[in-house]
Structures are given as C-alpha cells and as structure tokens.
mmCIF file of C-alpha atoms in Angstrom:
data_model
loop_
_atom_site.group_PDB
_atom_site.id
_atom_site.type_symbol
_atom_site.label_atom_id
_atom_site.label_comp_id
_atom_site.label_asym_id
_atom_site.label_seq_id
_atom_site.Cartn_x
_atom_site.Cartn_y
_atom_site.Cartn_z
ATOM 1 C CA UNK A 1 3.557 -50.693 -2.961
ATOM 2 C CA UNK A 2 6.849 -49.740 -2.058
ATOM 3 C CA UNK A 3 7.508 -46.801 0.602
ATOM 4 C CA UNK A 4 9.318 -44.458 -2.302
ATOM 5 C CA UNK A 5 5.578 -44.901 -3.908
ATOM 6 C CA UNK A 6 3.856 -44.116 -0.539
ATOM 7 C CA UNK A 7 5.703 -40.291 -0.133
ATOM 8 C CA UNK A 8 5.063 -39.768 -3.381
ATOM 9 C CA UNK A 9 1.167 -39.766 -3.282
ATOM 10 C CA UNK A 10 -0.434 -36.357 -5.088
ATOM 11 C CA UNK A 11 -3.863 -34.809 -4.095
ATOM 12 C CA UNK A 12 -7.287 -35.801 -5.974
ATOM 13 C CA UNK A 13 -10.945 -34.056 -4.925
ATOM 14 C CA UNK A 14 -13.028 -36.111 -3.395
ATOM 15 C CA UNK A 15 -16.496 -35.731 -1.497
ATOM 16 C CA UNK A 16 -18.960 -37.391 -3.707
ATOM 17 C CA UNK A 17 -20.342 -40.272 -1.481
ATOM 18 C CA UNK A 18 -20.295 -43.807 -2.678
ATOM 19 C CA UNK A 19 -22.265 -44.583 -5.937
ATOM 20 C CA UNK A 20 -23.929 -48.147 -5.768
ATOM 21 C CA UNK A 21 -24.700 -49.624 -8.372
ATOM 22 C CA UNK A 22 -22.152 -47.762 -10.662
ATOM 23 C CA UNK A 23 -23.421 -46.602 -14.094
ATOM 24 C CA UNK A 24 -21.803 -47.248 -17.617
ATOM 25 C CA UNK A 25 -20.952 -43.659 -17.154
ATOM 26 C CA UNK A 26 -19.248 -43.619 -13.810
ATOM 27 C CA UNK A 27 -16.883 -46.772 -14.990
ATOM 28 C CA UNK A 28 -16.046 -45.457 -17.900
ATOM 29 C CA UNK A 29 -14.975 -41.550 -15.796
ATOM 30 C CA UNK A 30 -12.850 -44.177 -13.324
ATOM 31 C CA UNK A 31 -11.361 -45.792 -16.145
ATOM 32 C CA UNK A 32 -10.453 -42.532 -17.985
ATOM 33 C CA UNK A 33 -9.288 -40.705 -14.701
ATOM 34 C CA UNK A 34 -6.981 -43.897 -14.009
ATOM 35 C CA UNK A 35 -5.589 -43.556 -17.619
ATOM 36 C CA UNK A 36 -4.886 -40.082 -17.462
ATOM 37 C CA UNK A 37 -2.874 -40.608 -14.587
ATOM 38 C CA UNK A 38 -0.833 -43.226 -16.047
ATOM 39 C CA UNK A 39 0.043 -41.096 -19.168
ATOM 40 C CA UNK A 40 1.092 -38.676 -16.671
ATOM 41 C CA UNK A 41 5.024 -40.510 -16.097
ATOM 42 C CA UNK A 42 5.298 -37.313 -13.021
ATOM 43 C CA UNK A 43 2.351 -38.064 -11.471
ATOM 44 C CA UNK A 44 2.033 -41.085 -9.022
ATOM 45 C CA UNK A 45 -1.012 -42.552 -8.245
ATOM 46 C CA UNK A 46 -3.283 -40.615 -6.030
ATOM 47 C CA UNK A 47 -3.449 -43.127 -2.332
ATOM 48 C CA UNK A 48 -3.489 -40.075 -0.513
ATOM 49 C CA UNK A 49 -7.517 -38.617 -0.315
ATOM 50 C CA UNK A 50 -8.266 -42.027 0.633
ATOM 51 C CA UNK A 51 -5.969 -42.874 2.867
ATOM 52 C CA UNK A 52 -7.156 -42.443 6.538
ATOM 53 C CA UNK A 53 -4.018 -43.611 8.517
ATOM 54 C CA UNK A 54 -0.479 -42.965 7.451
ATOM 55 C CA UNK A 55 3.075 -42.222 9.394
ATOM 56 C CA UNK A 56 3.814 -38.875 9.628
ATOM 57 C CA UNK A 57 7.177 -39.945 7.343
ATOM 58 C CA UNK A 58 6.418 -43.205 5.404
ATOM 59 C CA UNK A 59 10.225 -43.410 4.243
ATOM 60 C CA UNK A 60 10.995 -43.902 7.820
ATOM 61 C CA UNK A 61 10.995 -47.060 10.081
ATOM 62 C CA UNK A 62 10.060 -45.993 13.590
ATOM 63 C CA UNK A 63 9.309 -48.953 16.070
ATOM 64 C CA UNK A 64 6.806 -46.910 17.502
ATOM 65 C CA UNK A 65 4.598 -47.059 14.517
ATOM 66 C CA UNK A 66 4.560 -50.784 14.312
ATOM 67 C CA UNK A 67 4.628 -52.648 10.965
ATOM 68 C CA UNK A 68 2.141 -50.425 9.162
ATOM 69 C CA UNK A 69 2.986 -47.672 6.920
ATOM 70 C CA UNK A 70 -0.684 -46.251 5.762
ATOM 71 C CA UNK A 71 -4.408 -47.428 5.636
ATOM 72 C CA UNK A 72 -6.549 -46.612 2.648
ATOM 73 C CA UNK A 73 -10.283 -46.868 1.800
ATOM 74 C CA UNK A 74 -10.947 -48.344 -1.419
ATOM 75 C CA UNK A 75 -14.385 -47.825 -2.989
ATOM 76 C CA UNK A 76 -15.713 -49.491 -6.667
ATOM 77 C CA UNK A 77 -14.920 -46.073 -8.387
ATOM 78 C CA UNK A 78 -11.672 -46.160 -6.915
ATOM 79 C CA UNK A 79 -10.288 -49.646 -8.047
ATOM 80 C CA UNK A 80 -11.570 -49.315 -11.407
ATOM 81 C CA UNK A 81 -9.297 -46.192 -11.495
ATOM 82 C CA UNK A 82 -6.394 -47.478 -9.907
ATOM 83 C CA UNK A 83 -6.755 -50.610 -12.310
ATOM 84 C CA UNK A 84 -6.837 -47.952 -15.521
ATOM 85 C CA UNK A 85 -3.732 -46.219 -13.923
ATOM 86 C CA UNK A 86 -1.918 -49.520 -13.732
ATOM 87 C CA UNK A 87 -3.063 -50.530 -17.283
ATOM 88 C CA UNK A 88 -1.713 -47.207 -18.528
ATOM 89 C CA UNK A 89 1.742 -47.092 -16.956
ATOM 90 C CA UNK A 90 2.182 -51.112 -18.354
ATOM 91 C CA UNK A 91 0.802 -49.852 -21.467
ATOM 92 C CA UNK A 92 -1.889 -52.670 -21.233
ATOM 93 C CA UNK A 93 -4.393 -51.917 -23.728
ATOM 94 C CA UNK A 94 -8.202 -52.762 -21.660
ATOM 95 C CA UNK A 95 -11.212 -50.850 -21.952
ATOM 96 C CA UNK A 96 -13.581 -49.560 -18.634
ATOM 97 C CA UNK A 97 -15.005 -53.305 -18.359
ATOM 98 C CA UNK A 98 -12.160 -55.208 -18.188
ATOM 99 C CA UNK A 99 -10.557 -52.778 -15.812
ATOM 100 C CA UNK A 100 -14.048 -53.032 -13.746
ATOM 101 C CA UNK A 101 -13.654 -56.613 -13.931
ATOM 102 C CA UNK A 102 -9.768 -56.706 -12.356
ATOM 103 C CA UNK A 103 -10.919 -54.057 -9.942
ATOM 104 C CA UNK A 104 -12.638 -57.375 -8.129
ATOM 105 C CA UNK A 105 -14.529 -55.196 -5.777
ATOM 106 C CA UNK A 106 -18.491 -55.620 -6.071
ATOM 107 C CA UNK A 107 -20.993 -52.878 -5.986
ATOM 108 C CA UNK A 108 -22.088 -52.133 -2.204
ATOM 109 C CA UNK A 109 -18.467 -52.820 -1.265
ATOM 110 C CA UNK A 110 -15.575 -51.352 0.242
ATOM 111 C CA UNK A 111 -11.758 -52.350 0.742
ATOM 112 C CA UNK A 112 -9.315 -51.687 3.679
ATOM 113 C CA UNK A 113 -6.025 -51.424 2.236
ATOM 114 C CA UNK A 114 -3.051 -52.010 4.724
ATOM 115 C CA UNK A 115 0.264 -51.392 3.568
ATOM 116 C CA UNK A 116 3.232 -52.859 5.827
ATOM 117 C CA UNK A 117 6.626 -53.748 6.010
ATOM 118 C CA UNK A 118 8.234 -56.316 7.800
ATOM 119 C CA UNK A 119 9.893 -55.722 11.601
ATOM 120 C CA UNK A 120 13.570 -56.750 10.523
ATOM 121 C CA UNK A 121 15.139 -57.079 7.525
ATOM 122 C CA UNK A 122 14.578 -61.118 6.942
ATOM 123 C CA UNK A 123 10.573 -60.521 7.950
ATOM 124 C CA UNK A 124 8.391 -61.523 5.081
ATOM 125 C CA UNK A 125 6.072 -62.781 7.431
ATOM 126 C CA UNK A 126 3.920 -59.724 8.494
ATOM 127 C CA UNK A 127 1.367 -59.370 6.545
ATOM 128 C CA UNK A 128 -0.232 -62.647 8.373
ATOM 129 C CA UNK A 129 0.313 -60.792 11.709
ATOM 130 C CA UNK A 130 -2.337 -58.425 10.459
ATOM 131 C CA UNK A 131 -5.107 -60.006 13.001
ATOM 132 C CA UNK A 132 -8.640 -58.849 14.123
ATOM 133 C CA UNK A 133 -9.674 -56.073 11.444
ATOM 134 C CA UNK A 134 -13.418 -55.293 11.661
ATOM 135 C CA UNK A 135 -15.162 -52.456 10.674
ATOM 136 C CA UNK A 136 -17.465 -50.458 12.889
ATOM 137 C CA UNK A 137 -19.935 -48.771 10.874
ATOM 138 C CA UNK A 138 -23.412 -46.958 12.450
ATOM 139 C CA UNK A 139 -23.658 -49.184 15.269
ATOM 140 C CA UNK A 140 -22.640 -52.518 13.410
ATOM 141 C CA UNK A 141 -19.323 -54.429 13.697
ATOM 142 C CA UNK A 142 -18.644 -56.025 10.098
ATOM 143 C CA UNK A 143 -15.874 -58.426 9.679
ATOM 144 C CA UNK A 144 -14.335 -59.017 6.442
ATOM 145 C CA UNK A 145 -15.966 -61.033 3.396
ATOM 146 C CA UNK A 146 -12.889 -61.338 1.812
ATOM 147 C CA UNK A 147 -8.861 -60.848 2.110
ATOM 148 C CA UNK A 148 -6.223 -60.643 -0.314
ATOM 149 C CA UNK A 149 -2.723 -60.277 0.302
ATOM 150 C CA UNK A 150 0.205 -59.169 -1.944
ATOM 151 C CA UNK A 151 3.340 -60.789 -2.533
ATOM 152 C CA UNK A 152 6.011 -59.381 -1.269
ATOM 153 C CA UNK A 153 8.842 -56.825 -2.279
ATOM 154 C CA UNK A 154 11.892 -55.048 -1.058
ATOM 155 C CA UNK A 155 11.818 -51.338 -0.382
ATOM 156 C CA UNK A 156 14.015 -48.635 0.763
ATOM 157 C CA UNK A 157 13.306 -46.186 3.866
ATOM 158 C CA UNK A 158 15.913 -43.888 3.747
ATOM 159 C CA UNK A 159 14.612 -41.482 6.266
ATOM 160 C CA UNK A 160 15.829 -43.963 8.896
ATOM 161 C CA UNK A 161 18.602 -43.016 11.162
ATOM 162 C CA UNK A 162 21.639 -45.155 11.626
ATOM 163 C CA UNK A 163 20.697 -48.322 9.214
ATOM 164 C CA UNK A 164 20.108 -48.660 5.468
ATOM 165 C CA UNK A 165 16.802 -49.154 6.209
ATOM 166 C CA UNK A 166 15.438 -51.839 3.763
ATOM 167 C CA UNK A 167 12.652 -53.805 4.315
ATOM 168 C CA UNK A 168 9.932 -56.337 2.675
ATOM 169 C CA UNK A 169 6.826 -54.684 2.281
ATOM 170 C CA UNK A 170 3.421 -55.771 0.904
ATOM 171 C CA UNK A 171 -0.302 -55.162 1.074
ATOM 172 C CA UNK A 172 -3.273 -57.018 3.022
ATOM 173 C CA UNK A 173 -6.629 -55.991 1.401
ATOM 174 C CA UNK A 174 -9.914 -56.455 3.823
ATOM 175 C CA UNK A 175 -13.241 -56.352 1.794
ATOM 176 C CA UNK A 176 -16.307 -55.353 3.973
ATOM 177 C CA UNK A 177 -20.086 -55.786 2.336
ATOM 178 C CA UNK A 178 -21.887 -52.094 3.085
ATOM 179 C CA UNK A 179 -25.891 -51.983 3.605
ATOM 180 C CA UNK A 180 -27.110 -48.725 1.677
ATOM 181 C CA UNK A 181 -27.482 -46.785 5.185
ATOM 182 C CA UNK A 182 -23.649 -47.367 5.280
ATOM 183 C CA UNK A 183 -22.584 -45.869 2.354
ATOM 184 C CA UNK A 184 -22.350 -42.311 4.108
ATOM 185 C CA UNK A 185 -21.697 -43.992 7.574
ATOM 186 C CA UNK A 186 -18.889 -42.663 10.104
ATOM 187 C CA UNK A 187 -17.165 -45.179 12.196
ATOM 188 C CA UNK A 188 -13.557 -46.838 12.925
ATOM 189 C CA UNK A 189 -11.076 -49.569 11.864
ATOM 190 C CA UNK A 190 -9.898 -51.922 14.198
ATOM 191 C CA UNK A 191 -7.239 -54.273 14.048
ATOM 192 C CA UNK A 192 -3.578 -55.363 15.099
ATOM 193 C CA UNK A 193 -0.252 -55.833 13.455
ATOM 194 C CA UNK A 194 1.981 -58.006 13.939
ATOM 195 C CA UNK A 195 3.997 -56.649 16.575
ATOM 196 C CA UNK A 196 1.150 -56.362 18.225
ATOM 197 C CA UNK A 197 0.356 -52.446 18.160
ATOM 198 C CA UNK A 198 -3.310 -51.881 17.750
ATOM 199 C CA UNK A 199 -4.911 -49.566 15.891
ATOM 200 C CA UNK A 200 -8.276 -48.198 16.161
ATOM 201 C CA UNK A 201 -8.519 -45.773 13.471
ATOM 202 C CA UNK A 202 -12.008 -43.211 12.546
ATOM 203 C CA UNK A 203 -13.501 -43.488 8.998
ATOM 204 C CA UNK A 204 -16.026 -41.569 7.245
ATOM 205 C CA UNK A 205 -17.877 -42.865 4.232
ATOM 206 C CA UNK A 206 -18.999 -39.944 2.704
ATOM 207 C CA UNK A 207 -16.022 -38.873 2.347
ATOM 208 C CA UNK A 208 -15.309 -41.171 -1.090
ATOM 209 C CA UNK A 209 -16.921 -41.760 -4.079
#
C-alpha cells in the first residue's frame, strides 16, 4: 500500500469484539461492506480503526520513525471486507465465499499488518529487516504461525523536506492463532525494523470485530 493510500484512510465504527467462528451472515455483511466501499471511487479503504501504530504524517520520511509507516490489526471480518473492497474497485465479480477464501485468515485468527518503506531510495530490502514480532496477549507471548510479505512498489512522500522523497514500500503480514480467552485480550506488539528501532506497541482485542 502506497503512502498516498495510507493519508487517505476514512473512519469506520468499530467495537464489536471478534466473532469466531463467523456465520454465513457475518461473511456475507464483510463482503457487502467491502463492496460498498469499492463502488464508492471517493472513498479509500478504511486501515484507519484498525490501525494501532501510525506516524503522525505517513507522507513524510522522518529517520526518527524508522522504516515503518503504520501497524494494523486484521481480524476474519476484516479481510473478507478488504478482499470485497479490492474485488469491487478491479471490478472482479466473486461472491462472500470466494472473498472469505482469498481473505486466507482462519477463524480464531488475527493478522499484524506492517506497512514499511525502505531506508534509501535503492532499499527493497526492508521488509526482511522486520525481526522479532510476537504478540503479548493476557500473560502469553505468541509468535507468529504464519508470514506473508508483499512485493514491492514505489511511492511518493511528499511531505519530506529537502528530497523528492520516493521510496519502495511494501507490507509484512504476521498471523497469530488466538485461544477464545484472547479474543477480547489487551496486550502489546513487539518487534524491530530494520534499522533497528524497536517498537513495543499496546493492542486491545475488543476493540475489532
């Protein structure tokens, strides 16, 4: 995702605590929700009540942030509905199972979604400088079942002072397995980039559906 997409996020309600196992009903609602984002060409999709770390200007490159741009919570409800956004905007014709089905996130799951950006312009490296990300969740560290990272893609960040500010960015997705108790747990992110900032960052559960 590039940063343009990142400053452009728009507010959803949220509050309803993770649903596991989803119904027919509730991936069908994600599925429609996504859609009727997509047919929306003004409205961008909606990173921002998940995220829960993100520069105070993501179309700027300050050093002091590191290589990371924002971290986002991903739920089952949630990546069915991004993947019906996505399917709407390429005018992709699915239905709620097949976009369940490219979501690739099991019930009793969650994703960690870290969008970076390389250090210098040439960087295209970064994402595999993402090191140590565990979850601690209700007295329990978990460690990842799972990572998938994006290709990668140049973006603009023309907030920067005194360079064009263009770098690769890309995505590093971290799937943790949740016991039932964690579904509403509170707890943090761990993990550093790859210019070695670290970043210990709070998360609540119950705070996504």
């Amino acid at each position: 995702m590039g940063a343009w997409l990142l400053s452009a996020w728009v507010l959803l309600g949220t509050g309803q605590a993770i649903e596991s196992p989803l119904t027919s009903a509730a991936v069908q609602a994600a599925f429609q929700e996504g859609q009727k984002l997509g047919r929306e060409s003004d409205q961008a999709y909606p990173f921002a009540p998940n995220a829960v770390y993100h520069t105070a200007d993501t179309l700027r490159l300050d050093p002091a942030n590191g290589d990371i741009d924002a971290v986002v919570i991903g739920t089952p409800y949630e990546r069915i509905r991004y993947q019906g956004y996505v399917a709407a905007i390429g005018e992709d014709k699915i239905g709620a199972q097949e976009a369940r089905t490219r979501a690739n996130l099991p019930d009793g799951s969650v994703a960690v979604l870290i969008f970076a950006h390389g250090s210098k312009p040439e960087d295209q490296e970064f994402l595999s400088g993402i090191q140590g990300v565990t979850m601690r969740l209700g007295g329990a560290t978990l460690t990842p079942v799972a990572l998938r990272r994006s290709g990668t893609s140049l973006s603009q960040y023309p907030d920067t002072p005194g360079e064009i500010g263009e770098r690769f960015t890309g995505t590093a997705t971290y799937i943790f397995r949740l016991t039932p108790a964690q579904y509403r747990a509170s707890g943090t992110i761990r993990f550093t980039d790859a210019t070695g900032k670290a970043f210990n960052i709070p998360v609540q559960l119950s705070k996504y559906r």
